[in-house]
Coordinates of C-alpha atoms and ligand atoms in Angstrom, one line a residue:
M28 CA 51.9 -8.9 -43.9
S29 CA 53.9 -7.7 -46.9
E30 CA 54.5 -4.0 -47.6
S31 CA 51.9 -2.1 -49.6
I32 CA 52.7 -1.2 -53.2
Q33 CA 50.9 1.7 -54.9
V34 CA 49.4 0.9 -58.3
T35 CA 48.9 3.7 -60.8
D36 CA 45.9 3.8 -63.2
E37 CA 48.1 3.1 -66.1
R38 CA 49.5 0.0 -64.4
R39 CA 45.9 -1.1 -63.6
R40 CA 45.0 -0.9 -67.3
E41 CA 48.1 -3.0 -68.2
L42 CA 47.2 -5.5 -65.6
R43 CA 43.6 -5.9 -66.9
E44 CA 45.0 -6.5 -70.4
R45 CA 47.7 -8.9 -69.2
Y46 CA 45.2 -10.9 -67.1
L47 CA 42.8 -11.4 -70.0
L48 CA 45.7 -12.4 -72.3
E49 CA 47.0 -15.0 -69.9
R50 CA 43.5 -16.3 -69.4
D51 CA 42.8 -16.6 -73.1
K52 CA 46.1 -18.5 -73.6
R53 CA 44.8 -21.1 -71.1
L54 CA 41.2 -21.5 -72.2
R55 CA 40.6 -24.9 -73.7
A56 CA 37.6 -26.3 -75.6
D57 CA 37.8 -29.6 -73.6
G58 CA 37.5 -27.9 -70.1
N59 CA 37.1 -30.5 -67.4
D60 CA 37.4 -33.3 -70.0
Q61 CA 41.2 -32.6 -70.3
Y62 CA 41.5 -34.7 -67.2
I63 CA 41.2 -38.5 -67.2
E64 CA 40.3 -41.1 -64.6
P65 CA 43.2 -43.3 -63.5
T66 CA 42.8 -46.4 -65.7
G67 CA 45.1 -48.7 -67.6
R68 CA 48.7 -48.2 -66.4
F69 CA 47.3 -46.1 -63.6
E70 CA 44.5 -48.5 -62.6
G71 CA 45.7 -49.0 -59.0
I72 CA 46.9 -45.4 -58.4
T73 CA 44.0 -44.6 -56.1
D74 CA 44.3 -47.7 -54.0
D75 CA 45.1 -47.2 -50.3
P76 CA 48.8 -47.5 -49.9
Y77 CA 48.8 -46.8 -46.2
T78 CA 46.5 -49.5 -44.6
P79 CA 46.2 -53.1 -45.6
V80 CA 42.7 -54.3 -46.0
V81 CA 41.8 -56.7 -43.2
E82 CA 39.3 -59.5 -44.0
R83 CA 36.1 -59.3 -42.0
E84 CA 32.5 -60.7 -42.0
A85 CA 30.0 -58.7 -44.0
V86 CA 27.7 -56.6 -41.9
H87 CA 23.9 -57.0 -42.0
D88 CA 22.4 -54.8 -39.2
D89 CA 20.6 -51.6 -38.5
V90 CA 22.0 -48.3 -37.3
T91 CA 20.4 -45.0 -36.3
V92 CA 22.7 -42.8 -38.5
A93 CA 25.1 -43.9 -41.2
I94 CA 27.7 -41.2 -42.1
I95 CA 29.4 -41.8 -45.4
G96 CA 32.8 -40.2 -45.3
A97 CA 35.0 -40.1 -42.1
G98 CA 36.8 -36.8 -42.8
F99 CA 36.1 -33.7 -40.8
A100 CA 32.5 -33.5 -42.1
G101 CA 31.7 -37.0 -40.9
L102 CA 33.6 -36.7 -37.7
V103 CA 32.1 -33.4 -36.5
T104 CA 28.6 -34.7 -37.4
G105 CA 29.3 -37.9 -35.5
A106 CA 30.5 -35.9 -32.5
A107 CA 27.5 -33.5 -32.6
L108 CA 25.1 -36.5 -32.7
E109 CA 26.9 -38.1 -29.8
K110 CA 26.7 -34.8 -27.9
A111 CA 23.0 -34.6 -28.7
G112 CA 22.5 -38.1 -27.2
V113 CA 21.9 -40.0 -30.5
K114 CA 23.3 -43.5 -30.2
N115 CA 24.3 -46.1 -32.8
V116 CA 26.1 -43.9 -35.3
R117 CA 28.3 -45.5 -38.0
L118 CA 31.1 -43.9 -39.9
L119 CA 31.9 -45.5 -43.3
D120 CA 34.9 -44.7 -45.4
A121 CA 37.0 -46.2 -48.2
A122 CA 40.1 -45.1 -46.3
G123 CA 41.7 -47.4 -43.7
D124 CA 41.2 -44.8 -41.0
V125 CA 39.4 -41.5 -40.3
G126 CA 40.7 -38.2 -41.5
G127 CA 39.4 -37.9 -45.1
V128 CA 41.8 -35.7 -47.1
W129 CA 44.2 -35.7 -44.2
Y130 CA 44.3 -39.5 -44.3
W131 CA 45.1 -39.5 -48.0
N132 CA 47.3 -36.5 -48.4
R133 CA 50.6 -37.5 -46.7
Y134 CA 52.9 -35.9 -49.3
P135 CA 56.0 -34.3 -47.8
G136 CA 55.5 -30.8 -46.6
A137 CA 51.7 -31.2 -46.5
M138 CA 50.1 -28.7 -44.1
C139 CA 47.0 -26.6 -43.8
D140 CA 46.9 -23.0 -45.1
T141 CA 44.2 -22.1 -42.7
A142 CA 45.2 -21.4 -39.1
A143 CA 45.0 -24.4 -36.8
M144 CA 43.1 -22.5 -34.1
I145 CA 40.1 -22.3 -36.5
Y146 CA 40.8 -25.1 -39.0
L147 CA 41.0 -28.0 -36.4
P148 CA 37.4 -28.6 -35.2
L149 CA 36.5 -29.4 -31.6
L150 CA 39.9 -28.3 -30.1
E151 CA 38.2 -27.4 -26.8
E152 CA 36.2 -30.6 -26.7
T153 CA 39.2 -32.8 -27.3
G154 CA 41.6 -30.8 -25.1
T155 CA 44.0 -30.2 -28.0
V156 CA 46.7 -27.6 -28.2
P157 CA 47.9 -27.1 -31.8
S158 CA 51.7 -27.0 -32.1
A159 CA 51.9 -24.0 -34.4
K160 CA 49.7 -21.4 -36.1
Y161 CA 49.7 -23.6 -39.2
V162 CA 50.2 -27.3 -38.5
P163 CA 51.5 -30.2 -40.6
A164 CA 49.2 -32.8 -42.2
H165 CA 50.3 -35.6 -39.8
E166 CA 49.2 -33.5 -36.8
I167 CA 45.8 -32.8 -38.5
F168 CA 45.4 -36.6 -39.2
A169 CA 46.2 -37.3 -35.5
H170 CA 43.6 -34.7 -34.5
A171 CA 41.0 -36.5 -36.7
Q172 CA 41.8 -39.7 -34.9
R173 CA 41.5 -38.0 -31.5
I174 CA 38.0 -36.8 -32.4
A175 CA 37.0 -40.4 -33.3
I176 CA 38.4 -41.6 -30.0
T177 CA 36.9 -38.9 -27.9
F178 CA 33.4 -39.4 -29.3
G179 CA 33.6 -43.2 -29.5
L180 CA 33.3 -43.2 -33.3
Y181 CA 35.7 -46.0 -34.1
E182 CA 33.6 -48.7 -32.4
N183 CA 30.9 -48.9 -35.0
A184 CA 32.9 -47.7 -38.0
L185 CA 33.4 -49.6 -41.2
L186 CA 36.7 -48.5 -42.6
S187 CA 38.5 -49.7 -45.8
T188 CA 34.9 -49.9 -47.1
S189 CA 33.2 -48.1 -50.0
A190 CA 29.5 -47.6 -50.3
T191 CA 28.2 -49.0 -53.6
E192 CA 24.5 -47.9 -53.2
V193 CA 22.3 -46.0 -50.8
S194 CA 18.7 -46.5 -51.5
W195 CA 15.4 -45.5 -49.7
D196 CA 13.4 -48.6 -48.7
A197 CA 9.8 -47.2 -48.4
D198 CA 8.5 -50.4 -46.8
I199 CA 10.7 -50.1 -43.7
Q200 CA 11.3 -46.3 -44.0
R201 CA 15.0 -46.9 -43.8
W202 CA 18.0 -46.3 -46.1
R203 CA 19.6 -49.5 -47.3
I204 CA 23.4 -49.3 -47.8
T205 CA 25.5 -51.8 -49.7
T206 CA 29.2 -51.8 -49.9
D207 CA 32.2 -53.3 -51.7
R208 CA 32.8 -55.6 -48.8
G209 CA 29.5 -57.4 -49.1
D210 CA 27.7 -55.4 -46.4
N211 CA 24.0 -54.8 -46.6
F212 CA 22.7 -52.8 -43.7
T213 CA 20.0 -50.3 -43.0
A214 CA 20.1 -46.9 -41.3
K215 CA 17.3 -44.6 -40.3
Y216 CA 19.2 -41.5 -41.3
V217 CA 22.1 -41.1 -43.7
A218 CA 24.6 -38.2 -43.8
T219 CA 27.0 -37.9 -46.7
G220 CA 30.3 -36.1 -46.1
T221 CA 32.2 -37.3 -49.1
G222 CA 34.2 -34.1 -49.5
P223 CA 34.7 -31.7 -52.4
L224 CA 38.3 -32.7 -53.3
H225 CA 39.1 -36.3 -52.9
R226 CA 39.0 -38.2 -56.2
P227 CA 42.4 -37.8 -57.8
K228 CA 42.5 -36.9 -61.5
L229 CA 45.3 -37.2 -64.0
P230 CA 46.0 -34.9 -66.9
G231 CA 45.0 -36.4 -70.2
I232 CA 48.5 -35.9 -71.7
D233 CA 49.3 -37.8 -74.9
G234 CA 51.3 -40.9 -74.1
I235 CA 50.8 -40.8 -70.3
D236 CA 50.1 -44.5 -70.4
T237 CA 53.4 -45.3 -72.1
F238 CA 55.7 -44.0 -69.3
A239 CA 57.9 -46.9 -68.2
G240 CA 59.4 -45.3 -65.1
H241 CA 57.7 -44.9 -61.7
A242 CA 54.6 -42.7 -61.3
F243 CA 52.2 -41.7 -58.6
H244 CA 49.6 -39.0 -57.6
T245 CA 50.5 -36.7 -54.7
S246 CA 47.5 -38.0 -52.7
R247 CA 48.9 -41.5 -52.6
W248 CA 52.6 -40.6 -51.9
D249 CA 54.9 -43.5 -52.5
Y250 CA 57.3 -43.4 -49.5
D251 CA 58.5 -46.9 -50.5
Y252 CA 59.9 -45.5 -53.6
C253 CA 61.1 -42.1 -52.2
G254 CA 62.2 -43.2 -48.7
G255 CA 61.5 -40.9 -45.8
G256 CA 58.1 -40.3 -44.3
P257 CA 55.4 -37.7 -43.8
A258 CA 56.7 -36.2 -40.6
D259 CA 59.5 -34.5 -42.6
V260 CA 61.8 -37.5 -42.7
P261 CA 64.1 -36.8 -45.7
M262 CA 63.4 -39.0 -48.8
D263 CA 66.7 -40.8 -48.8
K264 CA 66.0 -42.9 -51.9
L265 CA 65.7 -39.9 -54.2
G266 CA 69.3 -38.7 -54.0
D267 CA 70.3 -40.3 -57.3
R268 CA 67.0 -39.9 -59.1
R269 CA 65.6 -37.5 -61.7
V270 CA 62.1 -36.6 -60.7
A271 CA 59.4 -34.7 -62.6
I272 CA 56.4 -33.1 -61.0
I273 CA 53.5 -32.0 -63.1
G274 CA 51.4 -29.2 -61.7
T275 CA 52.1 -26.2 -59.5
G276 CA 48.8 -25.9 -57.5
A277 CA 48.5 -25.7 -53.7
T278 CA 49.7 -29.3 -53.3
A279 CA 52.8 -28.9 -55.5
V280 CA 53.7 -25.7 -53.7
Q281 CA 54.0 -27.6 -50.5
C282 CA 55.9 -30.7 -51.7
I283 CA 58.3 -29.0 -54.2
P284 CA 60.5 -27.6 -51.4
K285 CA 61.0 -31.1 -50.0
L286 CA 61.5 -32.7 -53.4
G287 CA 64.0 -29.9 -54.2
R288 CA 65.9 -30.7 -51.1
D289 CA 66.0 -34.5 -51.6
A290 CA 65.9 -35.3 -55.3
G291 CA 69.0 -35.7 -57.3
E292 CA 67.4 -33.5 -59.9
L293 CA 63.9 -32.0 -59.9
F294 CA 62.0 -30.8 -63.0
V295 CA 58.8 -28.8 -62.2
F296 CA 56.4 -28.7 -65.2
Q297 CA 54.3 -25.5 -64.8
R298 CA 51.3 -24.5 -66.8
T299 CA 50.1 -21.7 -64.5
P300 CA 52.1 -20.3 -61.5
S301 CA 50.3 -20.1 -58.1
S302 CA 50.3 -16.9 -56.1
I303 CA 52.7 -17.4 -53.1
D304 CA 52.2 -15.0 -50.2
I305 CA 54.1 -15.0 -46.9
R306 CA 53.5 -17.9 -44.5
N307 CA 55.0 -16.5 -41.2
N308 CA 54.3 -19.6 -39.2
H309 CA 55.2 -19.7 -35.5
P310 CA 54.7 -22.1 -32.6
I311 CA 51.7 -21.8 -30.2
D312 CA 52.6 -20.9 -26.7
P313 CA 50.8 -23.5 -24.4
E314 CA 50.6 -21.0 -21.6
W315 CA 48.8 -18.4 -23.8
F316 CA 46.6 -21.2 -25.1
A317 CA 45.6 -22.2 -21.6
S318 CA 44.6 -18.6 -20.8
L319 CA 41.8 -18.7 -23.4
G320 CA 38.4 -18.9 -21.8
P321 CA 35.6 -21.4 -22.5
G322 CA 33.9 -21.0 -25.9
W323 CA 37.0 -19.4 -27.4
Q324 CA 37.0 -21.5 -30.5
R325 CA 33.5 -20.4 -31.6
E326 CA 34.5 -16.8 -31.0
W327 CA 37.6 -17.3 -33.2
L328 CA 35.6 -19.0 -35.9
R329 CA 33.1 -16.2 -36.1
N330 CA 35.8 -13.5 -35.9
F331 CA 37.7 -15.0 -38.8
T332 CA 34.6 -15.5 -40.9
L333 CA 33.4 -11.9 -40.1
L334 CA 36.7 -10.3 -41.1
Q335 CA 37.3 -12.6 -44.1
T336 CA 34.0 -11.6 -45.5
G337 CA 34.3 -7.9 -45.1
G338 CA 32.9 -7.3 -41.7
Y339 CA 34.2 -5.2 -38.8
A340 CA 35.6 -6.6 -35.5
D341 CA 37.5 -4.9 -32.7
V342 CA 40.3 -7.4 -33.1
D343 CA 41.7 -9.7 -35.9
L344 CA 42.3 -12.9 -33.9
V345 CA 43.7 -15.0 -36.7
M346 CA 45.6 -12.3 -38.7
D347 CA 46.6 -14.0 -41.9
G348 CA 46.6 -13.6 -45.6
W349 CA 42.8 -14.3 -45.8
T350 CA 41.8 -11.6 -43.4
D351 CA 44.5 -9.2 -44.7
I352 CA 43.0 -9.0 -48.3
A353 CA 39.4 -8.8 -47.0
Q354 CA 40.2 -6.0 -44.6
R355 CA 42.0 -4.0 -47.4
V356 CA 38.8 -4.4 -49.5
R357 CA 36.5 -3.4 -46.6
D358 CA 38.5 -0.3 -45.8
R359 CA 38.6 0.8 -49.4
V360 CA 34.8 0.3 -49.7
A361 CA 34.4 2.5 -46.6
A362 CA 36.7 5.2 -48.0
R363 CA 34.8 5.3 -51.2
V364 CA 31.4 5.5 -49.5
M365 CA 32.8 8.3 -47.2
A366 CA 33.8 10.1 -50.4
G367 CA 30.2 9.9 -51.7
A368 CA 30.1 6.7 -53.6
E369 CA 27.0 4.5 -53.3
L370 CA 27.3 1.3 -51.3
S371 CA 26.8 -1.1 -54.2
P372 CA 28.2 -4.2 -55.8
E373 CA 30.1 -2.0 -58.2
T374 CA 31.7 0.0 -55.4
T375 CA 32.7 -3.3 -53.7
L376 CA 34.1 -4.7 -56.9
A377 CA 36.1 -1.6 -57.7
A378 CA 37.5 -1.7 -54.1
Y379 CA 38.3 -5.3 -54.5
E380 CA 40.1 -4.8 -57.7
E381 CA 42.2 -2.0 -56.3
S382 CA 43.2 -4.1 -53.2
D383 CA 43.8 -7.1 -55.4
D384 CA 46.1 -5.3 -57.8
E385 CA 48.1 -4.0 -54.8
K386 CA 48.3 -7.5 -53.3
M387 CA 49.3 -9.2 -56.6
E388 CA 51.9 -6.6 -57.3
E389 CA 53.4 -7.4 -53.8
I390 CA 53.3 -11.1 -54.6
R391 CA 55.1 -10.6 -57.9
A392 CA 57.6 -8.3 -56.3
R393 CA 58.2 -11.0 -53.7
V394 CA 59.2 -13.4 -56.6
D395 CA 61.8 -10.9 -57.8
A396 CA 63.1 -10.5 -54.3
I397 CA 63.6 -14.2 -53.7
V398 CA 64.3 -15.9 -57.1
T399 CA 67.8 -15.1 -58.4
D400 CA 67.5 -16.2 -62.0
P401 CA 65.4 -13.4 -63.8
T402 CA 63.9 -15.8 -66.4
T403 CA 62.7 -18.2 -63.7
A404 CA 61.4 -15.3 -61.6
E405 CA 59.4 -13.9 -64.5
A406 CA 57.9 -17.4 -65.2
L407 CA 56.8 -17.7 -61.5
K408 CA 54.7 -14.5 -61.5
P409 CA 51.0 -15.1 -61.4
W410 CA 48.9 -12.9 -63.8
Y411 CA 45.4 -13.1 -62.4
R412 CA 43.4 -12.0 -59.4
Q413 CA 44.4 -13.7 -56.2
L414 CA 41.1 -15.5 -55.7
C415 CA 41.0 -16.8 -59.2
K416 CA 43.0 -19.8 -58.0
R417 CA 43.7 -21.2 -54.5
P418 CA 46.0 -18.6 -52.8
C419 CA 49.1 -20.2 -51.5
F420 CA 51.3 -19.2 -48.6
H421 CA 54.9 -20.5 -48.3
D422 CA 58.3 -19.3 -47.1
E423 CA 60.4 -21.9 -48.9
Y424 CA 58.7 -22.6 -52.2
L425 CA 60.2 -19.7 -54.3
Q426 CA 63.6 -20.2 -52.7
T427 CA 63.6 -23.8 -54.0
Y428 CA 64.2 -22.5 -57.5
N429 CA 67.5 -21.1 -56.5
R430 CA 68.9 -24.7 -56.0
P431 CA 71.1 -25.8 -58.9
T432 CA 69.3 -29.2 -58.9
V433 CA 65.9 -27.7 -59.5
T434 CA 64.6 -26.7 -63.0
L435 CA 61.4 -24.9 -63.6
V436 CA 60.0 -25.9 -67.0
D437 CA 57.4 -23.2 -67.7
T438 CA 55.1 -24.1 -70.6
D439 CA 53.6 -20.6 -71.0
G440 CA 50.1 -21.8 -70.2
Q441 CA 50.2 -24.7 -72.6
G442 CA 51.0 -27.6 -70.3
V443 CA 53.2 -30.7 -71.0
D444 CA 53.3 -31.7 -74.7
R445 CA 53.4 -35.4 -74.2
I446 CA 54.9 -38.2 -72.2
D447 CA 56.9 -41.2 -73.6
A448 CA 58.6 -44.2 -72.1
T449 CA 61.5 -42.3 -70.7
G450 CA 60.2 -38.9 -69.7
V451 CA 58.3 -35.7 -70.4
W452 CA 58.2 -33.5 -73.4
A453 CA 57.5 -29.8 -73.0
N454 CA 58.2 -26.8 -75.2
G455 CA 59.5 -29.3 -77.8
Q456 CA 62.2 -30.5 -75.5
H457 CA 62.6 -34.0 -73.9
Y458 CA 63.3 -34.4 -70.2
E459 CA 64.4 -37.9 -69.2
V460 CA 63.2 -38.8 -65.7
D461 CA 63.0 -41.8 -63.4
C462 CA 59.7 -40.8 -61.8
I463 CA 56.7 -38.6 -62.6
I464 CA 54.6 -37.2 -59.7
F465 CA 51.2 -36.0 -60.7
A466 CA 50.2 -32.9 -58.7
S467 CA 47.2 -32.6 -61.0
G468 CA 44.5 -32.2 -58.4
F469 CA 41.1 -33.7 -57.8
E470 CA 37.8 -34.0 -59.6
V471 CA 35.5 -31.1 -59.1
G472 CA 32.3 -30.6 -61.1
T473 CA 32.2 -34.1 -62.6
D474 CA 29.2 -36.3 -61.9
L475 CA 28.4 -36.7 -58.2
S476 CA 28.3 -40.6 -58.3
R477 CA 31.6 -40.7 -60.2
R478 CA 33.2 -38.7 -57.5
S479 CA 31.6 -40.5 -54.6
G480 CA 31.5 -44.0 -56.1
F481 CA 27.9 -44.6 -55.3
Q482 CA 24.3 -43.6 -56.2
I483 CA 21.7 -42.3 -53.7
I484 CA 18.3 -43.5 -54.8
G485 CA 15.4 -41.5 -53.3
T486 CA 11.6 -42.1 -52.9
S487 CA 10.9 -41.8 -56.6
G488 CA 13.4 -44.4 -57.6
S489 CA 15.6 -41.7 -59.2
S490 CA 19.1 -41.0 -58.1
L491 CA 20.2 -37.8 -56.5
E492 CA 22.5 -37.3 -59.5
E493 CA 19.5 -37.5 -61.9
Y494 CA 17.4 -35.3 -59.7
W495 CA 20.2 -32.7 -59.6
A496 CA 21.1 -32.9 -63.3
P497 CA 19.4 -29.6 -64.1
G498 CA 21.0 -28.0 -61.0
M499 CA 21.5 -28.8 -57.3
R500 CA 18.4 -28.3 -55.1
T501 CA 18.5 -28.2 -51.4
L502 CA 17.3 -26.5 -48.2
H503 CA 20.3 -25.1 -46.5
G504 CA 22.6 -27.1 -48.7
T505 CA 21.7 -30.1 -46.5
H506 CA 18.1 -31.3 -47.0
V507 CA 16.7 -32.6 -50.3
D508 CA 13.0 -33.0 -51.2
G509 CA 12.4 -36.6 -52.2
F510 CA 15.3 -37.8 -50.1
P511 CA 13.9 -38.2 -46.5
N512 CA 16.2 -38.6 -43.6
L513 CA 19.2 -37.6 -45.8
F514 CA 21.7 -34.9 -44.8
V515 CA 24.2 -33.7 -47.3
L516 CA 27.4 -32.3 -45.7
A517 CA 28.8 -29.9 -48.2
T518 CA 29.4 -26.2 -48.5
A519 CA 27.3 -25.1 -51.5
Q520 CA 23.9 -23.5 -51.1
A521 CA 24.8 -22.7 -47.6
A522 CA 27.7 -20.5 -46.3
N523 CA 30.1 -21.8 -48.9
L524 CA 33.0 -20.6 -46.8
I525 CA 36.0 -22.0 -48.7
S526 CA 38.7 -20.3 -46.6
N527 CA 37.8 -22.6 -43.7
V528 CA 35.9 -25.6 -44.9
P529 CA 35.5 -27.4 -41.5
H530 CA 33.7 -24.3 -40.1
N531 CA 30.8 -25.1 -42.5
Y532 CA 30.6 -28.6 -41.1
V533 CA 30.8 -27.5 -37.5
E534 CA 27.7 -25.3 -37.9
A535 CA 25.8 -27.8 -40.1
S536 CA 26.5 -30.7 -37.8
D537 CA 24.9 -28.8 -34.8
A538 CA 21.8 -28.3 -36.9
I539 CA 21.7 -31.9 -38.2
A540 CA 22.1 -33.3 -34.6
A541 CA 19.2 -31.1 -33.5
V542 CA 17.0 -32.3 -36.3
V543 CA 17.7 -36.0 -35.6
A544 CA 17.3 -35.5 -31.8
H545 CA 14.0 -33.8 -32.4
A546 CA 12.7 -36.4 -34.8
E547 CA 13.7 -39.1 -32.3
E548 CA 12.0 -37.3 -29.4
I549 CA 8.7 -36.9 -31.2
G550 CA 8.8 -40.4 -32.6
A551 CA 8.9 -39.3 -36.3
A552 CA 9.7 -41.9 -38.9
T553 CA 10.8 -39.4 -41.5
V554 CA 12.0 -35.8 -41.8
E555 CA 12.0 -34.2 -45.3
A556 CA 12.3 -30.8 -46.9
G557 CA 9.2 -29.7 -48.8
R558 CA 9.5 -29.0 -52.5
S559 CA 8.3 -25.4 -52.1
D560 CA 10.6 -24.9 -49.1
V561 CA 13.5 -25.9 -51.3
D562 CA 12.3 -23.6 -54.0
A563 CA 12.0 -20.7 -51.5
W564 CA 15.6 -21.5 -50.2
L565 CA 17.0 -21.3 -53.7
Q566 CA 15.7 -17.8 -54.0
Q567 CA 18.1 -16.9 -51.3
I568 CA 21.1 -18.3 -53.0
Q569 CA 23.5 -16.4 -55.2
G570 CA 25.3 -18.3 -58.0
R571 CA 29.0 -18.5 -58.1
Q572 CA 29.1 -16.6 -61.4
G573 CA 28.2 -13.4 -59.6
S574 CA 31.1 -13.6 -57.2
V575 CA 34.8 -12.9 -57.4
I576 CA 35.7 -16.5 -56.9
G577 CA 34.7 -18.6 -59.9
S578 CA 34.4 -15.6 -62.3
P579 CA 34.7 -16.4 -66.0
D580 CA 37.3 -13.5 -66.2
C581 CA 39.6 -15.7 -64.2
T582 CA 42.4 -17.9 -65.6
P583 CA 40.8 -21.4 -65.9
G584 CA 40.9 -23.8 -63.0
Y585 CA 38.5 -25.8 -60.9
Y586 CA 37.2 -22.6 -59.2
N587 CA 35.5 -21.5 -62.4
N588 CA 34.8 -24.9 -64.0
E589 CA 37.9 -24.6 -66.2
G590 CA 36.6 -21.3 -67.7
K591 CA 33.3 -22.7 -68.8
P592 CA 30.4 -20.7 -67.2
L593 CA 27.7 -23.0 -65.8
E594 CA 24.3 -22.4 -67.3
G595 CA 20.8 -22.0 -65.9
D596 CA 20.1 -23.5 -62.5
Q597 CA 23.5 -25.1 -62.5
Q598 CA 24.9 -21.7 -61.6
L599 CA 23.6 -22.5 -58.1
N600 CA 25.7 -25.6 -57.8
G601 CA 28.5 -23.7 -56.1
G602 CA 26.2 -20.9 -54.9
A603 CA 26.0 -19.4 -51.4
Y604 CA 23.6 -17.8 -49.1
I605 CA 23.1 -14.3 -50.5
E606 CA 23.8 -12.4 -47.3
G607 CA 27.2 -14.2 -46.7
P608 CA 28.6 -16.8 -44.4
V609 CA 28.2 -14.8 -41.1
A610 CA 24.5 -14.2 -41.7
Y611 CA 24.1 -17.8 -42.8
F612 CA 25.6 -19.2 -39.7
E613 CA 23.5 -16.9 -37.5
F614 CA 20.4 -17.8 -39.4
L615 CA 21.1 -21.5 -39.1
E616 CA 21.8 -21.4 -35.4
Q617 CA 18.5 -19.5 -34.8
W618 CA 16.7 -21.9 -37.1
W619 CA 17.6 -25.1 -35.2
K620 CA 17.6 -23.4 -31.7
S621 CA 14.0 -22.3 -32.3
G622 CA 13.0 -26.0 -32.4
E623 CA 10.6 -25.3 -35.2
F624 CA 12.8 -26.4 -38.1
A625 CA 10.9 -24.4 -40.7
G626 CA 10.9 -26.0 -44.1
L627 CA 11.3 -29.6 -42.7
H628 CA 8.3 -31.9 -42.4
F629 CA 8.3 -34.6 -39.7
S630 CA 5.9 -37.5 -40.1
Ligands
NDP719 P1 45.0 -28.2 -58.4 O1 43.9 -28.6 -59.2 O2 45.0 -26.9 -57.7 O3 46.3 -28.1 -59.3 C1 46.5 -28.9 -60.4 C2 47.8 -28.5 -61.1 O4 48.1 -29.3 -62.2 C3 47.6 -27.0 -61.6 O5 48.8 -26.3 -61.4 C4 47.4 -27.3 -63.1 O6 47.7 -26.2 -63.9 C5 48.3 -28.5 -63.3 N1 48.1 -29.2 -64.6 C6 47.0 -29.8 -65.0 N2 47.2 -30.3 -66.2 C7 48.5 -30.0 -66.6 C8 49.2 -30.3 -67.7 N3 48.7 -30.9 -68.8 N4 50.5 -29.8 -67.8 C9 51.0 -29.1 -66.7 N5 50.3 -28.9 -65.6 C10 49.1 -29.3 -65.5 O7 45.3 -29.4 -57.4 P2 46.1 -29.4 -56.0 O8 46.2 -30.8 -55.5 O9 47.3 -28.6 -56.0 O10 45.1 -28.6 -55.0 C11 43.8 -28.9 -54.9 C12 43.1 -28.2 -53.8 O11 43.4 -28.9 -52.5 C13 43.6 -26.8 -53.5 O12 43.0 -25.9 -54.4 C14 43.2 -26.6 -52.1 O13 41.8 -26.2 -52.0 C15 43.4 -27.9 -51.5 N6 44.7 -27.9 -50.8 C16 44.8 -27.2 -49.6 C17 45.9 -27.1 -49.0 C18 45.9 -26.4 -47.7 O14 46.8 -25.8 -47.3 N7 44.8 -26.3 -47.0 C19 47.2 -27.7 -49.5 C20 47.0 -28.4 -50.7 C21 45.8 -28.5 -51.4 P3 46.6 -25.0 -64.2 O15 46.7 -24.2 -63.0 O16 47.1 -24.4 -65.4 O17 45.3 -25.7 -64.4

């Protein structure tokens, strides 16, 4: 970890003022609406560039469980069902293979910021040894494929296939699923694992449609145009090209070092800098790995979650940037309480702010230590709390700005002015480029059906989207009243552990498999959460607004709905179990292991 910096009270006051100033600069009346769906010139930008669609007969059959989405949520659920003895499970995905975001995101340098030992699910079950502490995207994609092979999930899968509607057929007590490939099949149960960040969005910049050069989104990387390949094969066609990249979020931070290395010239258009902490990657020693005893991965998962959410453990197994900040906060809270302060949200917040100031000063000092041009270094410093935006960890990103062929075009929070046929305008200056890469992220917080591409119609004939319009309503983030035999695989209204998203799915999938196995065992046709049970669950959820992540004090971004606080019950849309992820996982395990499944009604 980086060296600790002491922050004086005066400096703290300066930081508070500067953070608010930088936030205010970026607040926009249009919020989420500043982004546009890829249409017109960008119509095909979300098509699958990696797998040709193979003609096949339409499917008209019945399965036990249809899982929509074949990313880690779908895969671990499929695996858990298989382990529980449930047969006839079907994965369905628009992508040409399993893997979800790790199928789509093949941009150069793509890797996961969360340690592979905990991020990659089912390592023990698949006999997998990660190559390094943090592994590249192509290794994660290969792991997803390995899960599908190990648990026989390919056989019944429908890939390159998008669901168009999922509706409850009361006569046969089955879900009916239609797709864009003409399929029309039924399933006793449906699980949706469509992911929080998969629908690419574009910035609604004036003139974006008029650009006459080449353009693509980072999640559909165009290796035909760039040359090279995802396993760090240099992009040999970029050597004489002028490339623009718009956006400096977690994706851009990973691909900019590769673009900086390979492009003739690179222009990085920045609206808000990311915080870049140390990466410190290292290979995993297979001998050490082999010495881990059975059940090690669950122990690592729980250890990380415990430390990352302020708990105490004898040892920090993962030791990374996530556990570092959390332990600093925890130790400060303890010191304050020892000095007589009450253990309260205010004490925790004050301790958090102190630790965060220290961490962010270190991050800003790191920029000065690495970036040689002082103006560029100043522009790369983030002025917000670390958890306001996705924290980034990289050991080559900042160094890239020392290359003579790389130009940072900082827009002081305002973004690109406009785009024309030949390039990009920013700060009143025109930059002529051959190619624009949009590292502009994914839709979050827009309508559910717009993101997933299909409606789910429940017993009342209304869609889930309509039902949730006033605010999301679930039991455990998974079960919805009025939508029998449906399991939502997401993070909200449950642990909402964003530092290690697959962990949420691993725990949820065990519970879902137990529910399905129980329903099958007792011969139940349906299983559904009661309305009052959902109401009672919602009492145990804390809205995002109350937490450090998603705070309206933060500089705008998808974590805080672009700076627009959610209202009423919608505050619970990104909410979490009030006692935190560790308590939630323990609660859930006891809940399904008890075999009583309180809150669910089998009939
Ligand atoms: P983000 O939404 O985080 O970033 C979008 C970027 O585009 C921001 O820098 C944004 O600026 C910028 N932008 C938007 N409009 C304009 C404009 N008009 N002019 C200039 N810049 C603009 O998307 P990412 O794809 O980077 O990341 C999405 C998420 O994916 C991450 O938060 C993370 O959860 C996940 N991810 C995880 C990785 C991992 O290691 N596990 C790696 C990569 C991604 P501004 O900040 O000002 O809004």
